[in-house]
Amino acid sequence: MSEHHDDGPVAAQTRHVEALLEARGLLDAVELDRALEAFLAGASPAQGARVVARAWVEPEFQDRLLADGNAALEELGLSMGGGIQPQRLKVVANTETEHNVIVCTLCSCYPIALLGPSPTWYKSEAYRARVVRDPRGVLAEFGTELPEHVRITVWDASAETRYLVLPRRPAVPVSDEAELAALVTRNGLIGTAVL
Amino acid sequence: MSRINDVGGMTGFPGVVEELDEPPFHSDWEAHVFAMNRALIGAGVYNLDEFRDAVERMPPAVYLASSYYEKWLHGIQALLVEKGVCTADELRVQQR
């Protein structure tokens, strides 16, 4: 099924297509590597964690983040334009009684400009099919058991609008923003984990 | 009529398996497919919606049997032919 090795037929086909496009003057291998490196350096769950930690320590920022995700990102020097095209960001906050989970049932829409490439399970048919029908059951597969009184909302992303979960602040005696950011996990930002 | 990618709520899929410490890409070719697609969209060869459409109209059986970036490579190649950038013959790796 999947071909992950660089000496396999899919790898060879990829190199062939790339060489063809280089010959057409549509691609430059050096530029391609540079762009990829820059993208990966700028987009990782650490960015999402920064946003969350700021929201935890500054309630006014949290209000602005929930009201207009894109504008709040700019305050931190971040944007949703690092992807293929700029996208609207909607941040959804977990509370004592509300839990949020994100998915893209049709493909793989994800706040990639902010978090980097999504994990394989996020793009799997199993997750996309099942999390909208049985979110509680899917969360349990991640080891996340929520009390019955907590309502779960599943947000189905589109090409234009991406979602990010604002997890609840863990009950630990930490107040430093950077230390708080270190507690934020990618699954917490997707909603398949609580922190 | 829905396409095979429209799986939301579909039953019969197995449990979700999480890979611990998963890297952004599992191999070089995946990173290259990702970067190529961004470059081609950036150069205006096709746009994001055309790309999604090209992936989503894959034959259902091929779609389900392909890994994520295999689907992308499929979509890229379909569009390169349809946009007249190259021919299907040119895309075929020489078999020896």
Tab-separated table of C-alpha atoms in Angstrom:
chain	number	residue	atom	x	y	z
A	1	MET	CA	0.000	0.000	0.000
A	2	SER	CA	1.999	3.007	1.142
A	3	GLU	CA	5.439	3.445	-0.287
A	4	HIS	CA	7.698	5.225	2.126
A	5	HIS	CA	11.121	4.264	0.830
A	6	ASP	CA	13.231	6.560	-1.259
A	7	ASP	CA	14.301	3.746	-3.557
A	8	GLY	CA	10.753	2.612	-4.303
A	9	PRO	CA	8.694	3.213	-7.464
A	10	VAL	CA	6.795	6.204	-6.041
A	11	ALA	CA	10.056	7.906	-5.107
A	12	ALA	CA	11.371	7.258	-8.618
A	13	GLN	CA	8.178	8.648	-10.142
A	14	THR	CA	8.437	11.759	-7.953
A	15	ARG	CA	12.006	12.365	-9.107
A	16	HIS	CA	10.918	11.828	-12.714
A	17	VAL	CA	8.083	14.381	-12.484
A	18	GLU	CA	10.368	16.859	-10.742
A	19	ALA	CA	13.064	16.483	-13.401
A	20	LEU	CA	10.462	16.963	-16.118
A	21	LEU	CA	9.241	20.174	-14.500
A	22	GLU	CA	12.782	21.432	-14.047
A	23	ALA	CA	13.428	20.838	-17.739
A	24	ARG	CA	10.294	22.880	-18.511
A	25	GLY	CA	11.641	25.703	-16.358
A	26	LEU	CA	8.716	25.394	-13.923
A	27	LEU	CA	10.754	24.269	-10.935
A	28	ASP	CA	14.160	24.875	-9.499
A	29	ALA	CA	15.441	22.113	-7.220
A	30	VAL	CA	17.521	24.448	-5.055
A	31	GLU	CA	14.634	26.882	-4.672
A	32	LEU	CA	12.303	23.971	-3.856
A	33	ASP	CA	14.547	22.786	-1.013
A	34	ARG	CA	14.924	26.310	0.318
A	35	ALA	CA	11.168	26.932	0.278
A	36	LEU	CA	10.498	23.645	2.046
A	37	GLU	CA	13.075	24.355	4.729
A	38	ALA	CA	11.684	27.839	5.323
A	39	PHE	CA	8.153	26.498	5.541
A	40	LEU	CA	9.035	23.773	8.035
A	41	ALA	CA	11.031	26.228	10.148
A	42	GLY	CA	8.070	28.604	10.357
A	43	ALA	CA	5.201	26.166	10.819
A	44	SER	CA	5.186	23.707	13.704
A	45	PRO	CA	2.960	22.919	16.685
A	46	ALA	CA	5.314	25.140	18.718
A	47	GLN	CA	3.669	28.154	17.038
A	48	GLY	CA	0.208	27.001	18.040
A	49	ALA	CA	1.520	26.408	21.551
A	50	ARG	CA	2.774	30.008	21.710
A	51	VAL	CA	-0.667	31.293	20.776
A	52	VAL	CA	-2.345	29.151	23.421
A	53	ALA	CA	0.107	30.116	26.181
A	54	ARG	CA	-0.449	33.808	25.430
A	55	ALA	CA	-4.206	33.295	25.628
A	56	TRP	CA	-3.826	31.573	28.994
A	57	VAL	CA	-1.793	34.365	30.563
A	58	GLU	CA	-3.597	37.314	28.949
A	59	PRO	CA	-7.411	37.139	29.058
A	60	GLU	CA	-7.764	40.192	26.771
A	61	PHE	CA	-5.649	38.434	24.151
A	62	GLN	CA	-7.820	35.344	24.535
A	63	ASP	CA	-10.921	37.453	23.862
A	64	ARG	CA	-9.342	38.907	20.729
A	65	LEU	CA	-8.150	35.455	19.612
A	66	LEU	CA	-11.640	33.986	19.881
A	67	ALA	CA	-13.201	37.000	18.168
A	68	ASP	CA	-10.767	37.205	15.229
A	69	GLY	CA	-8.087	34.520	15.049
A	70	ASN	CA	-6.184	36.034	12.130
A	71	ALA	CA	-5.874	39.493	13.712
A	72	ALA	CA	-4.700	38.005	17.030
A	73	LEU	CA	-2.051	35.923	15.239
A	74	GLU	CA	-0.610	39.097	13.764
A	75	GLU	CA	0.035	40.413	17.271
A	76	LEU	CA	2.451	37.489	17.710
A	77	GLY	CA	4.022	37.947	14.296
A	78	LEU	CA	2.243	34.857	12.951
A	79	SER	CA	-0.124	34.448	10.026
A	80	MET	CA	-2.251	31.938	8.169
A	81	GLY	CA	-0.563	32.954	4.914
A	82	GLY	CA	2.335	30.525	5.191
A	83	GLY	CA	0.281	27.834	3.527
A	84	ILE	CA	-0.690	27.655	-0.103
A	85	GLN	CA	-3.211	30.470	0.216
A	86	PRO	CA	-4.222	32.567	3.240
A	87	GLN	CA	-7.001	31.040	5.289
A	88	ARG	CA	-9.426	32.247	7.925
A	89	LEU	CA	-8.611	30.980	11.419
A	90	LYS	CA	-11.392	30.218	13.881
A	91	VAL	CA	-10.181	29.347	17.388
A	92	VAL	CA	-12.581	27.291	19.519
A	93	ALA	CA	-12.126	27.208	23.299
A	94	ASN	CA	-12.586	24.231	25.577
A	95	THR	CA	-14.300	24.864	28.909
A	96	GLU	CA	-15.346	22.740	31.845
A	97	THR	CA	-18.462	21.691	29.950
A	98	GLU	CA	-17.459	22.093	26.290
A	99	HIS	CA	-14.819	20.196	24.337
A	100	ASN	CA	-13.870	20.827	20.714
A	101	VAL	CA	-12.313	18.570	18.099
A	102	ILE	CA	-11.252	19.449	14.562
A	103	VAL	CA	-11.385	17.332	11.419
A	104	CYS	CA	-11.575	17.700	7.659
A	105	THR	CA	-13.995	15.043	6.492
A	106	LEU	CA	-13.443	15.776	2.792
A	107	CYS	CA	-9.656	15.848	2.703
A	108	SER	CA	-7.055	17.212	5.100
A	109	CYS	CA	-7.742	20.911	5.781
A	110	TYR	CA	-5.727	21.866	8.851
A	111	PRO	CA	-4.066	25.022	10.201
A	112	ILE	CA	-0.907	23.991	8.351
A	113	ALA	CA	0.481	27.529	8.146
A	114	LEU	CA	0.515	27.565	11.931
A	115	LEU	CA	1.125	23.922	12.929
A	116	GLY	CA	3.046	22.443	10.003
A	117	PRO	CA	2.000	19.259	8.165
A	118	SER	CA	-0.732	17.327	9.956
A	119	PRO	CA	-0.148	13.836	11.360
A	120	THR	CA	-1.054	10.886	9.131
A	121	TRP	CA	-3.956	9.818	11.346
A	122	TYR	CA	-5.610	13.235	10.876
A	123	LYS	CA	-5.664	12.564	7.120
A	124	SER	CA	-6.795	8.950	7.442
A	125	GLU	CA	-10.222	7.879	6.217
A	126	ALA	CA	-10.780	6.197	9.592
A	127	TYR	CA	-10.470	9.447	11.574
A	128	ARG	CA	-12.388	11.557	9.030
A	129	ALA	CA	-15.248	9.063	8.803
A	130	ARG	CA	-15.586	8.213	12.463
A	131	VAL	CA	-14.896	11.339	14.513
A	132	VAL	CA	-18.092	13.020	13.268
A	133	ARG	CA	-20.216	9.965	14.071
A	134	ASP	CA	-18.641	8.878	17.341
A	135	PRO	CA	-16.287	11.577	18.691
A	136	ARG	CA	-16.316	10.114	22.193
A	137	GLY	CA	-15.307	6.715	20.889
A	138	VAL	CA	-12.511	8.143	18.743
A	139	LEU	CA	-11.192	10.272	21.617
A	140	ALA	CA	-11.087	7.130	23.752
A	141	GLU	CA	-8.749	5.593	21.167
A	142	PHE	CA	-6.380	8.467	21.952
A	143	GLY	CA	-6.711	7.705	25.653
A	144	THR	CA	-8.931	10.744	26.154
A	145	GLU	CA	-11.969	10.008	28.306
A	146	LEU	CA	-14.272	12.968	28.931
A	147	PRO	CA	-16.951	13.093	31.639
A	148	GLU	CA	-20.476	12.480	30.341
A	149	HIS	CA	-21.554	16.057	31.099
A	150	VAL	CA	-18.960	17.506	28.723
A	151	ARG	CA	-20.476	18.316	25.336
A	152	ILE	CA	-18.239	17.573	22.349
A	153	THR	CA	-18.404	19.767	19.235
A	154	VAL	CA	-16.694	18.572	16.044
A	155	TRP	CA	-15.572	21.297	13.611
A	156	ASP	CA	-15.284	20.247	9.963
A	157	ALA	CA	-12.631	22.434	8.305
A	158	SER	CA	-12.796	23.706	4.745
A	159	ALA	CA	-10.277	25.076	2.276
A	160	GLU	CA	-11.141	28.605	3.409
A	161	THR	CA	-11.623	28.185	7.171
A	162	ARG	CA	-9.293	26.314	9.504
A	163	TYR	CA	-9.901	25.619	13.171
A	164	LEU	CA	-7.630	25.472	16.191
A	165	VAL	CA	-8.609	24.243	19.642
A	166	LEU	CA	-7.756	26.383	22.648
A	167	PRO	CA	-7.256	23.722	25.336
A	168	ARG	CA	-8.033	24.317	29.008
A	169	ARG	CA	-5.053	25.468	31.029
A	170	PRO	CA	-3.647	22.521	32.997
A	171	ALA	CA	-3.923	22.801	36.755
A	172	VAL	CA	-0.200	23.042	37.406
A	173	PRO	CA	1.714	25.699	39.320
A	174	VAL	CA	3.308	27.211	36.216
A	175	SER	CA	2.888	30.856	35.259
A	176	ASP	CA	5.773	31.456	32.861
A	177	GLU	CA	4.472	31.808	29.310
A	178	ALA	CA	7.250	29.765	27.690
A	179	GLU	CA	6.888	27.007	30.271
A	180	LEU	CA	3.143	26.962	29.690
A	181	ALA	CA	3.717	26.714	25.935
A	182	ALA	CA	5.857	23.642	26.519
A	183	LEU	CA	2.817	21.904	28.032
A	184	VAL	CA	0.787	22.280	24.829
A	185	THR	CA	0.734	19.269	22.531
A	186	ARG	CA	-0.337	18.951	18.900
A	187	ASN	CA	-3.169	16.606	19.891
A	188	GLY	CA	-4.289	19.206	22.414
A	189	LEU	CA	-4.532	21.759	19.592
A	190	ILE	CA	-6.548	19.325	17.461
A	191	GLY	CA	-8.745	18.290	20.379
A	192	THR	CA	-7.896	14.593	20.552
A	193	ALA	CA	-6.184	15.212	23.888
A	194	VAL	CA	-6.763	17.283	26.995
A	195	LEU	CA	-3.721	18.793	28.671
B	1	MET	CA	-23.589	12.453	-5.969
B	2	SER	CA	-20.799	12.222	-3.437
B	3	ARG	CA	-17.255	11.233	-4.259
B	4	ILE	CA	-15.125	8.695	-2.440
B	5	ASN	CA	-13.338	11.413	-0.444
B	6	ASP	CA	-16.644	12.371	1.232
B	7	VAL	CA	-16.231	9.844	4.039
B	8	GLY	CA	-17.662	11.868	6.976
B	9	GLY	CA	-19.939	9.539	8.971
B	10	MET	CA	-19.225	6.507	6.782
B	11	THR	CA	-19.141	3.305	8.808
B	12	GLY	CA	-16.821	0.325	8.518
B	13	PHE	CA	-13.468	1.989	9.042
B	14	PRO	CA	-11.103	0.580	11.672
B	15	GLY	CA	-9.797	2.341	14.776
B	16	VAL	CA	-7.540	5.380	14.484
B	17	VAL	CA	-3.884	4.508	14.837
B	18	GLU	CA	-1.520	7.190	16.051
B	19	GLU	CA	2.163	7.071	15.168
B	20	LEU	CA	4.214	8.359	18.071
B	21	ASP	CA	6.839	11.020	17.327
B	22	GLU	CA	5.750	11.131	13.707
B	23	PRO	CA	8.057	13.278	11.534
B	24	PRO	CA	6.530	15.900	9.159
B	25	PHE	CA	7.398	13.601	6.240
B	26	HIS	CA	8.251	9.919	6.252
B	27	SER	CA	10.672	10.152	3.391
B	28	ASP	CA	12.233	12.560	1.002
B	29	TRP	CA	9.801	11.923	-1.826
B	30	GLU	CA	6.854	12.958	0.342
B	31	ALA	CA	8.548	16.260	1.134
B	32	HIS	CA	9.263	16.739	-2.563
B	33	VAL	CA	5.659	16.047	-3.578
B	34	PHE	CA	4.535	18.558	-0.958
B	35	ALA	CA	7.030	21.195	-2.111
B	36	MET	CA	6.326	20.593	-5.819
B	37	ASN	CA	2.622	21.134	-5.300
B	38	ARG	CA	3.201	24.413	-3.464
B	39	ALA	CA	5.545	25.569	-6.208
B	40	LEU	CA	3.111	24.669	-8.997
B	41	ILE	CA	0.226	26.447	-7.257
B	42	GLY	CA	2.545	29.385	-6.542
B	43	ALA	CA	3.512	29.518	-10.226
B	44	GLY	CA	-0.151	29.523	-11.223
B	45	VAL	CA	-0.019	26.221	-13.129
B	46	TYR	CA	-3.211	25.301	-11.256
B	47	ASN	CA	-4.964	26.480	-8.111
B	48	LEU	CA	-5.756	24.803	-4.794
B	49	ASP	CA	-9.351	23.987	-5.710
B	50	GLU	CA	-8.270	22.383	-8.978
B	51	PHE	CA	-5.740	20.344	-7.060
B	52	ARG	CA	-8.267	19.125	-4.512
B	53	ASP	CA	-10.658	18.257	-7.307
B	54	ALA	CA	-7.944	16.276	-9.093
B	55	VAL	CA	-7.353	14.204	-5.951
B	56	GLU	CA	-11.030	13.811	-5.156
B	57	ARG	CA	-11.945	12.457	-8.593
B	58	MET	CA	-9.413	9.636	-8.403
B	59	PRO	CA	-10.955	6.217	-9.065
B	60	PRO	CA	-12.413	5.217	-5.652
B	61	ALA	CA	-10.479	1.957	-5.372
B	62	VAL	CA	-7.184	3.702	-6.179
B	63	TYR	CA	-8.020	6.535	-3.756
B	64	LEU	CA	-8.595	4.162	-0.850
B	65	ALA	CA	-5.464	2.123	-1.595
B	66	SER	CA	-3.155	5.134	-1.872
B	67	SER	CA	-1.197	6.837	0.883
B	68	TYR	CA	-1.764	10.554	1.406
B	69	TYR	CA	1.136	11.823	-0.693
B	70	GLU	CA	0.557	9.134	-3.326
B	71	LYS	CA	-2.836	10.799	-3.796
B	72	TRP	CA	-1.116	14.145	-4.155
B	73	LEU	CA	1.309	12.805	-6.758
B	74	HIS	CA	-1.658	11.372	-8.647
B	75	GLY	CA	-3.442	14.736	-8.576
B	76	ILE	CA	-0.355	16.684	-9.658
B	77	GLN	CA	0.232	14.382	-12.626
B	78	ALA	CA	-3.409	14.490	-13.723
B	79	LEU	CA	-3.321	18.293	-13.740
B	80	LEU	CA	0.024	18.514	-15.539
B	81	VAL	CA	-1.460	16.517	-18.410
B	82	GLU	CA	-4.776	18.398	-18.403
B	83	LYS	CA	-3.011	21.783	-18.340
B	84	GLY	CA	-0.816	20.726	-21.257
B	85	VAL	CA	2.429	21.006	-19.288
B	86	CYS	CA	3.429	17.527	-20.389
B	87	THR	CA	1.918	14.384	-21.877
B	88	ALA	CA	0.947	11.190	-20.117
B	89	ASP	CA	3.703	9.442	-22.074
B	90	GLU	CA	6.306	11.848	-20.773
B	91	LEU	CA	5.176	11.206	-17.215
B	92	ARG	CA	5.750	7.486	-17.589
B	93	VAL	CA	9.070	6.426	-16.104
B	94	GLN	CA	11.104	4.482	-18.670
B	95	GLN	CA	10.689	0.776	-17.910
B	96	ARG	CA	13.832	-1.213	-18.583
